[in-house]
Coordinates of C-alpha atoms and ligand atoms in Angstrom, one line a residue:
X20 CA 90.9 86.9 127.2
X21 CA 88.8 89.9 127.7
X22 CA 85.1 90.2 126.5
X23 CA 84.3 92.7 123.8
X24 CA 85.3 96.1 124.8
X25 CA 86.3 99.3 123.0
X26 CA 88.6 100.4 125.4
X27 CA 91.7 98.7 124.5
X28 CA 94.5 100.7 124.4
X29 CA 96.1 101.0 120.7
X30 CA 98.5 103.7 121.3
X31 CA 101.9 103.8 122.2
X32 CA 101.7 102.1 125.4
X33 CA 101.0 98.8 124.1
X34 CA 103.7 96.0 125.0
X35 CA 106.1 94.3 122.8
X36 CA 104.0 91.6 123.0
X37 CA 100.5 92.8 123.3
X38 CA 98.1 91.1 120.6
X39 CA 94.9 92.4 119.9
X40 CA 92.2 92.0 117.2
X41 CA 89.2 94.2 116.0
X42 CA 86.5 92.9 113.9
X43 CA 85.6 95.6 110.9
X44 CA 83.5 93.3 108.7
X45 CA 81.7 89.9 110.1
X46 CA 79.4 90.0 107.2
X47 CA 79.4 87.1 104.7
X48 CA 78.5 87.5 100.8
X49 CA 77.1 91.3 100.2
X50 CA 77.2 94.4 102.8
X51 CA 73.7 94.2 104.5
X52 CA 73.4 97.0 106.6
X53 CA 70.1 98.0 108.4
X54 CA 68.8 98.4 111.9
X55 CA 68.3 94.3 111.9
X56 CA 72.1 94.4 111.5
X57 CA 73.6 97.2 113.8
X58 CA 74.4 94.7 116.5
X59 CA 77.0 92.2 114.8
X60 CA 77.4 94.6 111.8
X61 CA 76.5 94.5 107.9
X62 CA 80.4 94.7 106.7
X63 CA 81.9 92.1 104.6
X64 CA 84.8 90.3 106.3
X65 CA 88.1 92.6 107.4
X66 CA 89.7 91.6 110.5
X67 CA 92.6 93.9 111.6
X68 CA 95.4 92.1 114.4
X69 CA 98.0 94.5 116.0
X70 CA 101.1 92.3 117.4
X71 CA 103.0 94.6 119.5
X72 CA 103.3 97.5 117.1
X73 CA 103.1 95.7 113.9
X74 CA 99.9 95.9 111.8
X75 CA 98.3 92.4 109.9
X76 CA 94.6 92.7 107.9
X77 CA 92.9 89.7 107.1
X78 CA 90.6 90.0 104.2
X79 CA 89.6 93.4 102.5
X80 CA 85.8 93.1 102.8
X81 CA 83.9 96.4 103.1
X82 CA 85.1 96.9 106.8
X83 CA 88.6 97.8 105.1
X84 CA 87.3 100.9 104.4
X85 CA 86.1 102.0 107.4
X86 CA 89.6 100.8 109.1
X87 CA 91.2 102.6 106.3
X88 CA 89.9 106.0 107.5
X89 CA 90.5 104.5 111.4
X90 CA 94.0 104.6 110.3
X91 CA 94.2 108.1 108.6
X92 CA 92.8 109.6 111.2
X93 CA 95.9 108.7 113.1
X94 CA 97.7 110.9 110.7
X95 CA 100.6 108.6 110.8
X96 CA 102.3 106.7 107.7
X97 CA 100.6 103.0 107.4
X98 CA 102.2 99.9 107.2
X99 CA 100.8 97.0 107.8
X100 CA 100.6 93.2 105.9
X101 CA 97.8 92.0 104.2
X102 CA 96.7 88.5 103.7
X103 CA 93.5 87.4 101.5
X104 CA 92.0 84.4 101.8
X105 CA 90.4 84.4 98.5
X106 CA 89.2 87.0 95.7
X107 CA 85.1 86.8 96.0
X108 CA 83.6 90.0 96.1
X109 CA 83.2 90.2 99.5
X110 CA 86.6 89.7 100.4
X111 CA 87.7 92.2 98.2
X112 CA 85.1 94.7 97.7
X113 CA 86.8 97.1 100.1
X114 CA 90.4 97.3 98.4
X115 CA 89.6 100.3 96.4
X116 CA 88.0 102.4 99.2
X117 CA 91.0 101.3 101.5
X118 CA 92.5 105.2 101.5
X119 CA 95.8 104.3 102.7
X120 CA 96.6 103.0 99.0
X121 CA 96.4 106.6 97.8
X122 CA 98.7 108.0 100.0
X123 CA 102.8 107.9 99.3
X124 CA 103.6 107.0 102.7
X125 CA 102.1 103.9 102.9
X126 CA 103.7 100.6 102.9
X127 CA 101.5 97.3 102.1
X128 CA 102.5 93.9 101.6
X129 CA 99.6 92.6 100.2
X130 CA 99.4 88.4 100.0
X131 CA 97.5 86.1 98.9
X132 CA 96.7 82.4 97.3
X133 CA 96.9 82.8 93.6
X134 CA 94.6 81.5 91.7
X135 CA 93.9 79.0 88.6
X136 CA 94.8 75.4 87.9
X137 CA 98.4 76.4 87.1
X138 CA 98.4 79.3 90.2
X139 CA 98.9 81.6 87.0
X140 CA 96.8 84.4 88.2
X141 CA 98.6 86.4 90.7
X142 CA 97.7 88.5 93.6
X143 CA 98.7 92.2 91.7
X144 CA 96.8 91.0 88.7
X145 CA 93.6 90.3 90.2
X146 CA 93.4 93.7 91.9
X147 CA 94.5 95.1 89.2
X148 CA 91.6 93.1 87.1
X149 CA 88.9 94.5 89.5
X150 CA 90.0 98.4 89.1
X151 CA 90.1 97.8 85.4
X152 CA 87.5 100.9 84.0
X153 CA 84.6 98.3 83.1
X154 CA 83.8 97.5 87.6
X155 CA 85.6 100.6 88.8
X156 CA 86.2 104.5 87.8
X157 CA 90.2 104.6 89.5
X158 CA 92.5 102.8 88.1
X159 CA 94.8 100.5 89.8
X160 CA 97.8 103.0 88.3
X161 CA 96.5 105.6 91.0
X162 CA 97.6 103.9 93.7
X163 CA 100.1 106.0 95.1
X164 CA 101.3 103.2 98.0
X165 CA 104.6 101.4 98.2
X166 CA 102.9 97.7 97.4
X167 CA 104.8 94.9 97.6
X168 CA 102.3 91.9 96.1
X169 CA 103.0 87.9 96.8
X170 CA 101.5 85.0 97.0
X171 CA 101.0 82.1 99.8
X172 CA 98.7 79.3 98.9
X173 CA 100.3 77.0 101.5
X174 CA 103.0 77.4 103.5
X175 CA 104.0 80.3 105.9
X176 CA 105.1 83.5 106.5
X177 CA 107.5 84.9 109.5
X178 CA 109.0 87.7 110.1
X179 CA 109.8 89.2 113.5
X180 CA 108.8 87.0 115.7
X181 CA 105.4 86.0 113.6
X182 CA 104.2 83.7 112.2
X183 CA 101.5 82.9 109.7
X184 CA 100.5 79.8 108.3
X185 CA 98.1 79.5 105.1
X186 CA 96.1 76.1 104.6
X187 CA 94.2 75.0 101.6
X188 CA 89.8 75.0 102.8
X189 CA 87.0 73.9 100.7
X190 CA 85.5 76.5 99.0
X191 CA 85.0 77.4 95.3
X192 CA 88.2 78.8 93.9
X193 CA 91.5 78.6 96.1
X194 CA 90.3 79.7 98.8
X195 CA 92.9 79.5 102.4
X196 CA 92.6 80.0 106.4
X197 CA 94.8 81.4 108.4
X198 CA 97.0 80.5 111.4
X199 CA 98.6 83.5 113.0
X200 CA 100.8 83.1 116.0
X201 CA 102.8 85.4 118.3
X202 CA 104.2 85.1 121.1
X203 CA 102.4 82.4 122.9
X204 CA 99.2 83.1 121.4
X205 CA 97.4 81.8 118.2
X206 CA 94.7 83.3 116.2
X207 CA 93.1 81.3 113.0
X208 CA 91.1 82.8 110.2
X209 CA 89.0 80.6 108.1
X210 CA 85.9 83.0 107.2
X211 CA 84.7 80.4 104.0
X212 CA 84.9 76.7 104.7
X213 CA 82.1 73.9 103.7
X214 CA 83.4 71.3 106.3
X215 CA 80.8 68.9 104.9
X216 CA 79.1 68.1 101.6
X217 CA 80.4 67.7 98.2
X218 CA 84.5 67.1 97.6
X219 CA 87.0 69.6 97.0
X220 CA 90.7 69.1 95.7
X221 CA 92.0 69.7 98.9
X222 CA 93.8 66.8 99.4
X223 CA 94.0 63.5 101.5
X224 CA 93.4 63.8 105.3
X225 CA 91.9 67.1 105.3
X226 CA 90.1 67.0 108.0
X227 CA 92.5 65.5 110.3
X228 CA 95.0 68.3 108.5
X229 CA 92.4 71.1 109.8
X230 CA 92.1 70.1 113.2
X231 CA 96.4 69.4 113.6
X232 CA 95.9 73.5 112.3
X233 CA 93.8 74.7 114.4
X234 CA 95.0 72.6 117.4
X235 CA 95.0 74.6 120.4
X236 CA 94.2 77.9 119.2
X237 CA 93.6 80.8 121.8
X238 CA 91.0 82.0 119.4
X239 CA 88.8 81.0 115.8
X240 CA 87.0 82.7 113.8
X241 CA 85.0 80.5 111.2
X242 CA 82.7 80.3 108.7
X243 CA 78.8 79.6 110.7
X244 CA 76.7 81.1 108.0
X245 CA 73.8 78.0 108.0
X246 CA 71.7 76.6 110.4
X247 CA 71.4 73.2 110.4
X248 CA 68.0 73.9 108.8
X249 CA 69.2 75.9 106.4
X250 CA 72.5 73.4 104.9
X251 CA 70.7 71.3 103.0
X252 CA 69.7 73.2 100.4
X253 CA 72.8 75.2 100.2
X254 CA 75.4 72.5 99.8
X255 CA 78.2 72.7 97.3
X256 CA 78.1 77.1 98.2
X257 CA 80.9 76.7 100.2
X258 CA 80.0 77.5 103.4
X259 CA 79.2 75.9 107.5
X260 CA 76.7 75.6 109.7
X261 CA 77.0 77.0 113.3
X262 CA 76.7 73.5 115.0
X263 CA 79.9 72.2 112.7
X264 CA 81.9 75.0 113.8
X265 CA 81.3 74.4 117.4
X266 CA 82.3 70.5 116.5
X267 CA 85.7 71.7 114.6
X268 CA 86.5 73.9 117.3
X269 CA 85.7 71.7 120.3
X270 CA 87.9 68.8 118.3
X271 CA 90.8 71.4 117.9
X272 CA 90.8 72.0 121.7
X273 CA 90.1 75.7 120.9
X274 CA 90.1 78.4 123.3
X275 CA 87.0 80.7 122.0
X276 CA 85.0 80.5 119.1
X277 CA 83.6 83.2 117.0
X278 CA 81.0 82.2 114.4
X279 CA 81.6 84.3 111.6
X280 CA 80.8 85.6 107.8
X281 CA 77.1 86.1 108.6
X282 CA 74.3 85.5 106.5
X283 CA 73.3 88.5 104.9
X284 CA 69.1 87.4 105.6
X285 CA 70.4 86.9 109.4
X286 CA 69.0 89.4 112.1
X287 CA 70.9 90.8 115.1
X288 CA 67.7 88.7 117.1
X289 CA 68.3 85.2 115.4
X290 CA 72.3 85.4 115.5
X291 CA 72.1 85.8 119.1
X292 CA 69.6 83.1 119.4
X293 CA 71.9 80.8 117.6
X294 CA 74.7 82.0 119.6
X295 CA 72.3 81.1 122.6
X296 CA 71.8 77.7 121.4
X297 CA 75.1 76.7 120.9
X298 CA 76.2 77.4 124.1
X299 CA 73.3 75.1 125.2
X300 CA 74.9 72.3 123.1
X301 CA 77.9 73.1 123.9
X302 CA 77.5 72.6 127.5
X303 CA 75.2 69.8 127.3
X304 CA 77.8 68.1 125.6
X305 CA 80.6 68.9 128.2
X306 CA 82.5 71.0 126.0
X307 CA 84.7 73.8 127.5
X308 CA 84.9 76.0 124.8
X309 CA 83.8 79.8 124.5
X310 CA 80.9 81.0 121.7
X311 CA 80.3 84.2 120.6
X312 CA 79.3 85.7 117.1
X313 CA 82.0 88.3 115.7
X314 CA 80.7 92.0 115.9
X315 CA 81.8 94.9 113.8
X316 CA 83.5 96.6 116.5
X317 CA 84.7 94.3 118.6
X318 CA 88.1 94.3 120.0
X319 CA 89.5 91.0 121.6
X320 CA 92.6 91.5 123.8
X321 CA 94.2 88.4 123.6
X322 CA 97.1 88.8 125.7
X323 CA 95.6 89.3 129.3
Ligands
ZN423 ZN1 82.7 85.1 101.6
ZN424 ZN1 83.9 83.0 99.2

């Protein structure tokens, strides 16, 4: 796998089987931009994967709107598939800005894990619930988009020679990672995840469930939003520290690891000091796994 570059080619001339990934949102919780930010980015998590030609989103954090006028720019119809991972503002917060929805051409298939005890909210409803005229002036009825909404709170999705798979992760709400594979290669998505502390319904063997997920992924991008320092006194929000990342990942027998859905109070200085230290432990340890913190920006080619 390449390091972070810009220059990856996203035009015609990509293979049939080229897989790529660009980062527009590693922020966790609320947009924090600021100059203590520029480096890894004060977006809320959107992650954008082209396989071959095809077009797959993962979350619609405020990076979605940045990728939304990325992709207008091109001035060609959109398609592409969405998949949430769960409906807290930060995942969402970019949907309405997302310009593609307000242009006739484009074609979304939007997914999702619905939510409440009974799974009696759907997808369509709770976007429709946050453009309703008390959080947002545009109603969802001004979408001019051909959406197709569904949900997936576990199971999987193919088409075309991908695959997705959604698991069940312990976080307030339902909340669900991602496994996305293509030919050969495997990407997993799992932005919000408390992999210690207080009990979630998420079933027996979850942990060894998680790793059997994960197993031998080319690439992860998790939830590191604590320190150890920090966890203690933020148990129960639903979120990891950098250290049990690196421990998931390294049990997985996981290719590269990319700490994600930053603290909004965490500087460009201290992430890359964390990212510094973990690599220490990590190779103190014997562990062959790659760290790095996801940057708005960045582009992975994964298919080198
Ligand atoms: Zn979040
Ligand atoms: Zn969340």
């Amino acid at each position: 796998m390449d390091s972070a570059t810009d220059t990856v080619p996203r035009s015609a001339t990509r293979s049939a089987t080229a897989l790529s990934l660009r980062c527009w949102g590693t922020r966790g919780s609320i947009p924090s931009p600021g100059p203590a930010t520029a480096k890894y980015g004060g977006n809320t998590p959107c992650i954008e994967v082209m396989a071959g030609e095809r077009r797959f989103i993962f979350d619609a954090g405020s990076g979605m709107r940045l990728l939304g006028l990325d992709l207008l720019a091109k001035g060609q119809p959109v398609e592409a598939t969405i998949f949430l991972t769960h409906f807290h503002w930060d995942h969402i917060q970019g949907f309405p800005f997302f310009g593609p929805l307000y242009r006739p051409s484009s074609r979304l298939e939007i997914i999702g894990p619905s939510q409440g005890d009974r799974g009696e909210m759907d997808v369509q409803s709770l976007f429709a619930g946050q453009m309703g005229p008390i959080y947002f002036p545009v109603p969802f009825q001004a979408i001019s988009a051909e959406c197709r909404f569904d949900h997936l709170n576990e199971g999987s999705w193919e088409r075309d020679g991908v695959a997705v798979r959604a698991m069940r992760v312990r976080h307030p709400s339902y909340a669900v990672g991602y496994r996305f594979d293509f030919a050969g290669k495997s990407i997993c998505f799992i932005p919000d995840n408390e992999l210690l502390g207080e009990s979630y319904p998420t079933g027996p063997r979850w942990r060894e469930r998680l790793v059997e997920f994960l197993s031998g992924a080319d690439l992860l991008i998790h939830d590191a939003m604590y320190t150890e320092e920090e966890y203690p006194s933020r148990v129960t929000w639903g979120h990891s520290t950098f250290r049990q990342s690196v421990d998931l990942a390294h049990e997985a027998g996981v290719g590269t690891l990319l700490f994600y859905h930053h603290d909004p109070e965490r500087t460009d200085v201290a992430l890359a000091a964390q990212v510094d230290r973990m690599r220490k432990v990590a190779a103190a340890e014997g562990m062959t796994l790659r760290i790095d913190a996801a940057a708005e920006g960045h582009v992975l080619d994964l298919q080198e």
